[in-house]
CSV table of C-alpha atoms in Angstrom, one decimal:
chain,number,residue,atom,x,y,z
A,1,MET,CA,77.2,40.0,97.9
A,2,SER,CA,74.6,38.7,95.4
A,3,ASN,CA,76.0,37.4,92.1
A,4,ARG,CA,72.7,38.1,90.4
A,5,PHE,CA,74.1,40.9,88.4
A,6,ARG,CA,77.2,41.0,86.2
A,7,LEU,CA,79.4,43.4,88.0
A,8,ARG,CA,83.2,43.8,87.8
A,9,ASP,CA,85.2,41.5,90.0
A,10,ALA,CA,87.5,44.5,90.8
A,11,LEU,CA,84.7,46.0,92.9
A,12,ALA,CA,85.4,43.6,95.7
A,13,GLU,CA,88.9,45.0,96.0
A,14,PHE,CA,88.0,48.7,96.3
A,15,PRO,CA,89.2,50.2,99.5
A,16,PRO,CA,86.3,52.3,100.8
A,17,TYR,CA,86.6,56.1,100.8
A,18,VAL,CA,85.6,57.3,104.3
A,19,PRO,CA,84.7,61.0,104.4
A,20,GLY,CA,85.5,63.1,107.4
A,21,LYS,CA,83.0,62.6,110.2
A,22,PRO,CA,80.5,65.4,111.1
A,23,PRO,CA,80.9,66.7,114.7
A,24,THR,CA,78.9,65.3,117.5
A,25,THR,CA,76.8,67.5,119.7
A,26,ALA,CA,77.7,68.3,123.3
A,27,PRO,CA,75.7,70.5,125.8
A,28,GLY,CA,76.6,74.1,125.6
A,29,LEU,CA,79.2,73.7,122.9
A,30,LYS,CA,79.1,74.9,119.3
A,31,PRO,CA,80.1,71.9,117.0
A,32,TYR,CA,83.1,72.2,114.7
A,33,LYS,CA,84.1,70.0,111.8
A,34,LEU,CA,87.9,69.7,111.5
A,35,SER,CA,87.9,66.4,109.7
A,36,SER,CA,87.8,67.3,106.0
A,37,ASN,CA,90.4,70.0,105.4
A,38,GLU,CA,87.7,72.5,104.4
A,39,ASN,CA,88.6,76.2,104.5
A,40,HIS,CA,86.9,77.6,107.6
A,41,LEU,CA,87.0,81.1,106.0
A,42,PRO,CA,84.1,81.9,103.6
A,43,PRO,CA,84.8,82.8,100.0
A,44,LEU,CA,85.5,86.4,99.2
A,45,PRO,CA,82.3,88.5,99.1
A,46,SER,CA,82.4,89.1,95.4
A,47,VAL,CA,82.7,85.3,94.8
A,48,VAL,CA,79.5,84.8,96.9
A,49,GLU,CA,77.8,87.4,94.7
A,50,ALA,CA,78.9,85.7,91.5
A,51,ILE,CA,77.6,82.3,92.7
A,52,ALA,CA,74.2,83.9,93.5
A,53,ASP,CA,74.0,85.5,90.0
A,54,ALA,CA,74.9,82.2,88.3
A,55,GLY,CA,72.1,80.5,90.2
A,56,GLN,CA,69.5,82.6,88.3
A,57,ALA,CA,69.4,80.2,85.3
A,58,PRO,CA,69.7,76.6,86.7
A,59,ALA,CA,67.8,75.1,83.7
A,60,ASN,CA,70.7,75.9,81.4
A,61,TYR,CA,73.7,73.6,80.9
A,62,PRO,CA,77.0,75.1,81.8
A,63,ASP,CA,79.6,76.0,79.1
A,64,PRO,CA,81.0,72.5,78.4
A,65,LYS,CA,84.5,73.9,77.7
A,66,ALA,CA,84.5,76.3,80.6
A,67,THR,CA,85.9,78.8,78.1
A,68,LYS,CA,86.3,81.9,80.4
A,69,LEU,CA,87.8,79.9,83.2
A,70,VAL,CA,90.3,78.1,80.9
A,71,ALA,CA,91.3,81.4,79.3
A,72,ASP,CA,91.8,83.1,82.6
A,73,LEU,CA,93.8,80.2,84.1
A,74,ALA,CA,96.0,80.0,81.0
A,75,ALA,CA,96.7,83.8,81.3
A,76,HIS,CA,97.3,83.5,85.0
A,77,LEU,CA,99.7,80.6,84.6
A,78,ASP,CA,101.3,81.8,81.3
A,79,VAL,CA,100.5,78.6,79.4
A,80,ASP,CA,98.5,77.9,76.3
A,81,GLN,CA,94.8,77.2,76.7
A,82,SER,CA,95.4,73.8,75.2
A,83,GLU,CA,97.3,72.9,78.4
A,84,VAL,CA,94.5,73.6,80.8
A,85,VAL,CA,91.8,71.0,81.6
A,86,PRO,CA,89.0,72.0,84.0
A,87,GLY,CA,87.3,69.4,86.1
A,88,ALA,CA,85.0,68.8,89.1
A,89,GLY,CA,87.8,69.3,91.6
A,90,ALA,CA,91.3,68.0,91.4
A,91,SER,CA,89.8,64.6,92.1
A,92,GLU,CA,88.3,64.5,88.6
A,93,ILE,CA,91.6,65.3,87.1
A,94,LEU,CA,93.2,62.5,89.0
A,95,SER,CA,90.4,60.1,88.0
A,96,ALA,CA,90.8,61.1,84.4
A,97,LEU,CA,94.6,60.5,84.6
A,98,THR,CA,94.0,57.0,85.8
A,99,ASN,CA,91.5,56.5,83.1
A,100,ILE,CA,93.9,57.4,80.3
A,101,THR,CA,96.8,55.4,81.7
A,102,LEU,CA,95.8,52.4,83.8
A,103,GLU,CA,94.2,49.1,83.0
A,104,ALA,CA,94.8,45.4,83.9
A,105,GLY,CA,98.5,44.5,83.5
A,106,THR,CA,99.7,48.1,84.4
A,107,SER,CA,100.9,49.5,87.7
A,108,VAL,CA,100.7,52.8,89.5
A,109,VAL,CA,103.2,54.0,92.1
A,110,TYR,CA,102.3,56.4,94.9
A,111,PRO,CA,103.4,57.4,98.5
A,112,TRP,CA,101.4,56.0,101.4
A,113,PRO,CA,99.7,57.2,103.5
A,114,SER,CA,98.5,59.9,101.1
A,115,PHE,CA,95.3,61.0,99.5
A,116,GLU,CA,92.8,58.1,99.9
A,117,MET,CA,91.5,58.3,96.4
A,118,TYR,CA,94.8,57.0,94.9
A,119,PRO,CA,94.3,53.3,95.7
A,120,ILE,CA,90.6,53.6,95.0
A,121,LEU,CA,91.2,55.0,91.5
A,122,ALA,CA,93.9,52.4,90.8
A,123,SER,CA,91.5,49.6,91.8
A,124,ALA,CA,88.8,51.0,89.6
A,125,ARG,CA,91.1,50.6,86.6
A,126,GLY,CA,92.2,47.1,87.5
A,127,ALA,CA,95.9,48.2,87.8
A,128,GLU,CA,98.4,46.9,90.3
A,129,LYS,CA,98.8,49.3,93.2
A,130,ARG,CA,102.3,50.0,94.5
A,131,PRO,CA,102.2,52.1,97.6
A,132,VAL,CA,105.5,53.2,98.9
A,133,PRO,CA,105.7,53.9,102.7
A,134,LEU,CA,106.5,57.5,103.7
A,135,LEU,CA,109.7,58.2,105.6
A,136,ASP,CA,109.4,58.5,109.4
A,137,ASP,CA,109.0,62.3,109.1
A,138,GLY,CA,106.0,62.0,106.8
A,139,ARG,CA,108.0,62.9,103.6
A,140,HIS,CA,108.0,61.0,100.3
A,141,ASP,CA,110.6,58.2,100.0
A,142,PHE,CA,111.9,59.0,96.6
A,143,PRO,CA,114.5,56.2,96.3
A,144,GLY,CA,111.6,53.8,97.3
A,145,LEU,CA,109.4,55.4,94.6
A,146,VAL,CA,112.1,54.9,92.0
A,147,ALA,CA,112.6,51.3,93.0
A,148,ALA,CA,108.9,50.6,92.6
A,149,ILE,CA,108.9,51.7,88.9
A,150,ASP,CA,109.2,49.0,86.2
A,151,ASP,CA,108.1,48.6,82.6
A,152,THR,CA,104.4,48.1,83.6
A,153,THR,CA,104.3,51.5,85.4
A,154,ARG,CA,102.0,54.0,83.6
A,155,LEU,CA,101.4,56.6,86.3
A,156,ILE,CA,103.1,58.0,89.4
A,157,MET,CA,101.2,60.1,91.9
A,158,LEU,CA,102.9,62.6,94.1
A,159,CYS,CA,101.2,64.8,96.7
A,160,SER,CA,102.7,68.2,97.8
A,161,PRO,CA,101.9,69.1,100.6
A,162,ASN,CA,101.2,65.5,101.4
A,163,ASN,CA,97.7,64.7,102.7
A,164,PRO,CA,97.5,63.7,105.5
A,165,THR,CA,101.0,64.1,106.9
A,166,GLY,CA,101.7,67.6,105.7
A,167,PRO,CA,105.3,67.9,104.4
A,168,SER,CA,105.9,69.4,100.9
A,169,ILE,CA,108.2,68.1,98.2
A,170,SER,CA,111.3,70.2,97.7
A,171,ALA,CA,112.4,71.4,94.3
A,172,SER,CA,115.6,69.4,94.5
A,173,GLU,CA,113.7,66.2,95.5
A,174,LEU,CA,111.4,66.5,92.5
A,175,GLU,CA,114.1,67.3,90.0
A,176,GLY,CA,116.2,64.4,91.2
A,177,PHE,CA,113.2,62.1,91.0
A,178,MET,CA,112.1,63.2,87.6
A,179,ALA,CA,115.5,62.5,86.2
A,180,GLU,CA,115.0,58.8,87.2
A,181,VAL,CA,111.5,58.4,85.8
A,182,PRO,CA,111.2,57.1,82.2
A,183,ALA,CA,110.1,60.0,79.9
A,184,GLU,CA,107.0,58.1,78.7
A,185,VAL,CA,105.7,57.6,82.3
A,186,ILE,CA,103.3,60.3,83.4
A,187,VAL,CA,103.8,61.8,86.9
A,188,VAL,CA,101.1,63.8,88.5
A,189,LEU,CA,101.9,66.4,91.2
A,190,ASP,CA,98.8,66.8,93.3
A,191,GLU,CA,99.0,70.3,94.6
A,192,ALA,CA,95.6,70.7,96.3
A,193,TYR,CA,97.1,72.6,99.2
A,194,PHE,CA,100.1,74.4,97.6
A,195,GLU,CA,98.8,77.9,98.5
A,196,PHE,CA,99.3,77.2,102.2
A,197,ALA,CA,102.9,76.2,101.8
A,198,THR,CA,105.5,78.6,103.3
A,199,ALA,CA,108.8,76.7,103.4
A,200,ALA,CA,111.4,78.2,101.2
A,201,GLU,CA,112.4,74.9,99.6
A,202,VAL,CA,108.9,74.0,98.5
A,203,VAL,CA,108.7,73.0,94.8
A,204,ASP,CA,107.2,75.4,92.4
A,205,GLY,CA,104.9,73.1,90.4
A,206,MET,CA,104.7,75.4,87.4
A,207,ALA,CA,108.4,75.8,87.2
A,208,ALA,CA,108.8,72.0,87.3
A,209,TYR,CA,106.1,71.6,84.7
A,210,ARG,CA,108.0,73.7,82.3
A,211,LYS,CA,111.0,71.4,82.7
A,212,PHE,CA,109.4,68.0,82.5
A,213,PRO,CA,106.8,67.3,79.7
A,214,ASN,CA,105.6,64.1,81.5
A,215,LEU,CA,104.7,66.1,84.6
A,216,VAL,CA,101.0,67.0,85.1
A,217,LEU,CA,99.7,69.3,87.8
A,218,ALA,CA,96.4,68.8,89.6
A,219,ARG,CA,95.1,71.8,91.4
A,220,THR,CA,91.8,72.9,92.9
A,221,PHE,CA,89.7,75.8,94.1
A,222,SER,CA,88.4,73.7,97.0
A,223,LYS,CA,90.9,74.5,99.6
A,224,ALA,CA,92.5,78.0,99.6
A,225,HIS,CA,89.7,79.5,97.6
A,226,GLY,CA,87.0,77.9,99.8
A,227,LEU,CA,84.9,76.4,97.0
A,228,ALA,CA,84.9,72.7,98.0
A,229,GLY,CA,81.1,72.5,97.8
A,230,LEU,CA,81.1,73.7,94.1
A,231,ARG,CA,83.6,71.1,92.9
A,232,VAL,CA,86.0,72.9,90.6
A,233,GLY,CA,89.6,72.2,89.8
A,234,PHE,CA,91.9,71.9,86.9
A,235,GLY,CA,94.9,70.1,85.4
A,236,VAL,CA,97.9,71.5,83.6
A,237,ALA,CA,99.4,69.1,81.1
A,238,ASP,CA,101.2,68.7,77.8
A,239,PRO,CA,98.6,69.3,75.1
A,240,THR,CA,98.7,65.6,74.1
A,241,ILE,CA,97.9,64.5,77.6
A,242,ALA,CA,95.4,67.3,78.0
A,243,THR,CA,93.5,66.2,74.9
A,244,ALA,CA,93.3,62.6,76.3
A,245,LEU,CA,92.0,63.9,79.6
A,246,ARG,CA,89.2,65.9,77.9
A,247,GLN,CA,88.2,62.7,76.1
A,248,VAL,CA,87.3,60.9,79.4
A,249,ILE,CA,86.0,63.8,81.6
A,250,ALA,CA,82.2,63.9,81.7
A,251,PRO,CA,80.6,66.8,79.7
A,252,PHE,CA,79.3,69.6,81.9
A,253,SER,CA,81.1,68.4,85.0
A,254,VAL,CA,81.9,71.9,86.1
A,255,THR,CA,78.7,73.8,86.8
A,256,SER,CA,78.0,77.4,85.8
A,257,ALA,CA,78.2,78.5,89.4
A,258,ALA,CA,81.5,76.7,89.8
A,259,GLN,CA,82.9,78.3,86.7
A,260,VAL,CA,81.9,81.9,87.6
A,261,ALA,CA,83.0,81.5,91.2
A,262,ALA,CA,86.4,80.2,90.1
A,263,VAL,CA,86.8,83.0,87.6
A,264,GLU,CA,86.0,85.6,90.2
A,265,SER,CA,88.2,84.0,92.9
A,266,LEU,CA,91.1,83.7,90.5
A,267,SER,CA,90.8,87.4,89.7
A,268,ARG,CA,91.4,88.1,93.4
A,269,ASN,CA,94.1,85.5,93.8
A,270,ASP,CA,96.4,87.9,95.7
A,271,GLU,CA,93.7,88.2,98.4
A,272,VAL,CA,93.2,84.5,98.4
A,273,LEU,CA,97.0,83.9,99.0
A,274,VAL,CA,97.1,86.5,101.8
A,275,ARG,CA,94.3,84.6,103.6
A,276,ALA,CA,96.0,81.3,102.9
A,277,LYS,CA,99.2,82.5,104.6
A,278,GLU,CA,97.1,83.7,107.6
A,279,VAL,CA,95.8,80.1,107.8
A,280,ALA,CA,99.4,78.9,107.6
A,281,ALA,CA,100.5,81.1,110.4
A,282,THR,CA,97.7,79.7,112.6
A,283,ARG,CA,98.7,76.2,111.5
A,284,ASP,CA,102.3,76.8,112.6
A,285,GLN,CA,101.3,78.1,116.0
A,286,PHE,CA,98.8,75.3,116.5
A,287,GLU,CA,101.5,72.7,115.4
A,288,GLN,CA,103.9,74.1,118.0
A,289,ASP,CA,101.3,74.2,120.7
A,290,LEU,CA,100.6,70.5,120.2
A,291,ARG,CA,104.3,69.7,120.3
A,292,ASP,CA,104.6,71.7,123.6
A,293,ALA,CA,101.7,69.5,124.9
A,294,GLY,CA,103.9,66.5,124.3
A,295,LEU,CA,102.5,65.2,121.0
A,296,THR,CA,104.6,64.2,118.0
A,297,VAL,CA,103.6,66.4,115.1
A,298,ALA,CA,104.9,66.4,111.5
A,299,ASP,CA,106.0,69.6,109.8
A,300,SER,CA,102.9,70.5,107.8
A,301,GLN,CA,102.6,72.8,104.8
A,302,GLY,CA,98.9,72.3,104.3
A,303,ASN,CA,95.8,73.7,106.2
A,304,TYR,CA,96.0,70.8,108.7
A,305,VAL,CA,98.4,69.1,111.1
A,306,TRP,CA,99.2,65.5,111.5
A,307,VAL,CA,99.7,63.9,114.9
A,308,ASN,CA,101.5,60.6,115.1
A,309,LEU,CA,99.7,58.2,117.4
A,310,ASP,CA,99.3,54.4,117.6
A,311,ASP,CA,95.9,53.1,116.8
A,312,ASP,CA,94.6,52.9,120.3
A,313,ALA,CA,95.8,56.4,121.2
A,314,ALA,CA,94.4,57.8,117.9
A,315,ILE,CA,91.0,56.3,118.8
A,316,ALA,CA,91.2,57.8,122.3
A,317,PHE,CA,92.2,61.2,121.0
A,318,GLU,CA,89.4,61.3,118.4
A,319,GLU,CA,86.9,60.4,121.0
A,320,ALA,CA,88.2,63.0,123.4
A,321,CYS,CA,87.8,65.7,120.7
A,322,ALA,CA,84.3,64.4,119.9
A,323,ARG,CA,83.3,64.9,123.5
A,324,GLN,CA,84.3,68.5,122.9
A,325,ALA,CA,82.0,68.7,119.8
A,326,VAL,CA,85.0,68.8,117.5
A,327,ALA,CA,85.3,66.2,114.7
A,328,ILE,CA,88.9,65.3,113.5
A,329,ARG,CA,90.1,62.7,111.1
A,330,ARG,CA,91.5,59.4,112.4
A,331,LEU,CA,93.6,57.4,109.9
A,332,SER,CA,96.1,54.7,110.3
A,333,GLY,CA,99.1,56.0,112.3
A,334,GLY,CA,97.5,59.1,113.7
A,335,VAL,CA,95.0,61.8,113.5
A,336,ARG,CA,94.7,64.8,111.1
A,337,VAL,CA,93.3,68.1,112.4
A,338,SER,CA,92.2,70.7,109.9
A,339,ILE,CA,92.8,74.3,110.8
A,340,GLY,CA,89.5,76.0,111.8
A,341,ALA,CA,88.1,78.6,114.1
A,342,ASP,CA,90.1,79.6,117.1
A,343,GLU,CA,87.5,78.2,119.5
A,344,ALA,CA,87.8,74.8,117.9
A,345,LEU,CA,91.5,74.7,117.9
A,346,ASP,CA,91.6,75.8,121.6
A,347,ARG,CA,89.4,72.8,122.4
A,348,VAL,CA,91.9,70.5,120.6
A,349,ARG,CA,94.8,72.2,122.5
A,350,GLU,CA,93.1,71.4,125.8
A,351,VAL,CA,92.4,67.8,124.7
A,352,ALA,CA,96.1,67.5,123.8
A,353,ARG,CA,97.2,68.8,127.2
A,354,SER,CA,94.8,66.5,129.1
A,355,PHE,CA,95.6,63.6,126.8
A,356,GLU,CA,99.3,63.7,127.4
A,357,GLN,CA,98.9,64.2,131.1
A,358,SER,CA,96.7,61.1,131.3
A,359,ARG,CA,99.2,59.1,129.4
A,360,ILE,CA,102.0,60.1,131.7
A,361,ALA,CA,100.0,59.5,134.9
């Protein structure tokens, strides 16, 4: 890289973010993208109408405070408006949290593998990254996370359900962990996929937030609400933390269309949750079908499944799906398959059956 310009040295250490691949084409096959955990169901009709209406005045800046959205979220969650911070997806909330806590000489603790933005954001702030390997079943290693904390730690990132492996954090796990975390250290619970969770023991993020002042929730309308393309999410945090977050989030980051879409979708949250549970039922059946085909699959609570494969097998599986015009996500240790249309999942099922038969032969 040229040293002509005075850029930060930390840029050389950034792990690249690799988005999900688009599907390849194959003769006679409709292409499907199951590589980005997008909701394959369209937003509710009234949400689409709200987006269209909001697009009538694109020359105007959006409400910088997202007043209506913040008020509705606060009422929905039964918190004060001062505790709600809107952002361009949960990613902007996570980025803002690293911005208000991390710098050179500090450290951040997080499970790994998990959301790929965690190490990228830590590197951007010049902080020491402390990834803690997941347990063999894809769950967080909470004793390991506790052991990674020291007096330099300013932020801890948790992911429930964990992306890409799928398991959720239980209420007892989180409570036990929070009891071990110093009260001045901020812990963020990334709940991008919480609406898809169906296990009885899954932690209730809002209930935990009310118990622990240093816990911040990061949520999004991207997944269950099907608004990933509009980039709208929010954080729930102690007012002191929330005020600091607002200081570093760019003005007007949540567009007018995103605000009205989120408001309308939130007003129909019961319908959104019904559809999320339908996706979850499809996920559970798909997960079991892959197991029946001979694959090792984690217990997922998101809108995706994780298949444990060594690197060579993961490449082969991804390529086999690509030949069927289905894009999936290959990561270290396996592949992640988002829940999509029945036809797409059927093709992956067939790949799984053929794949295992070829490995046995």
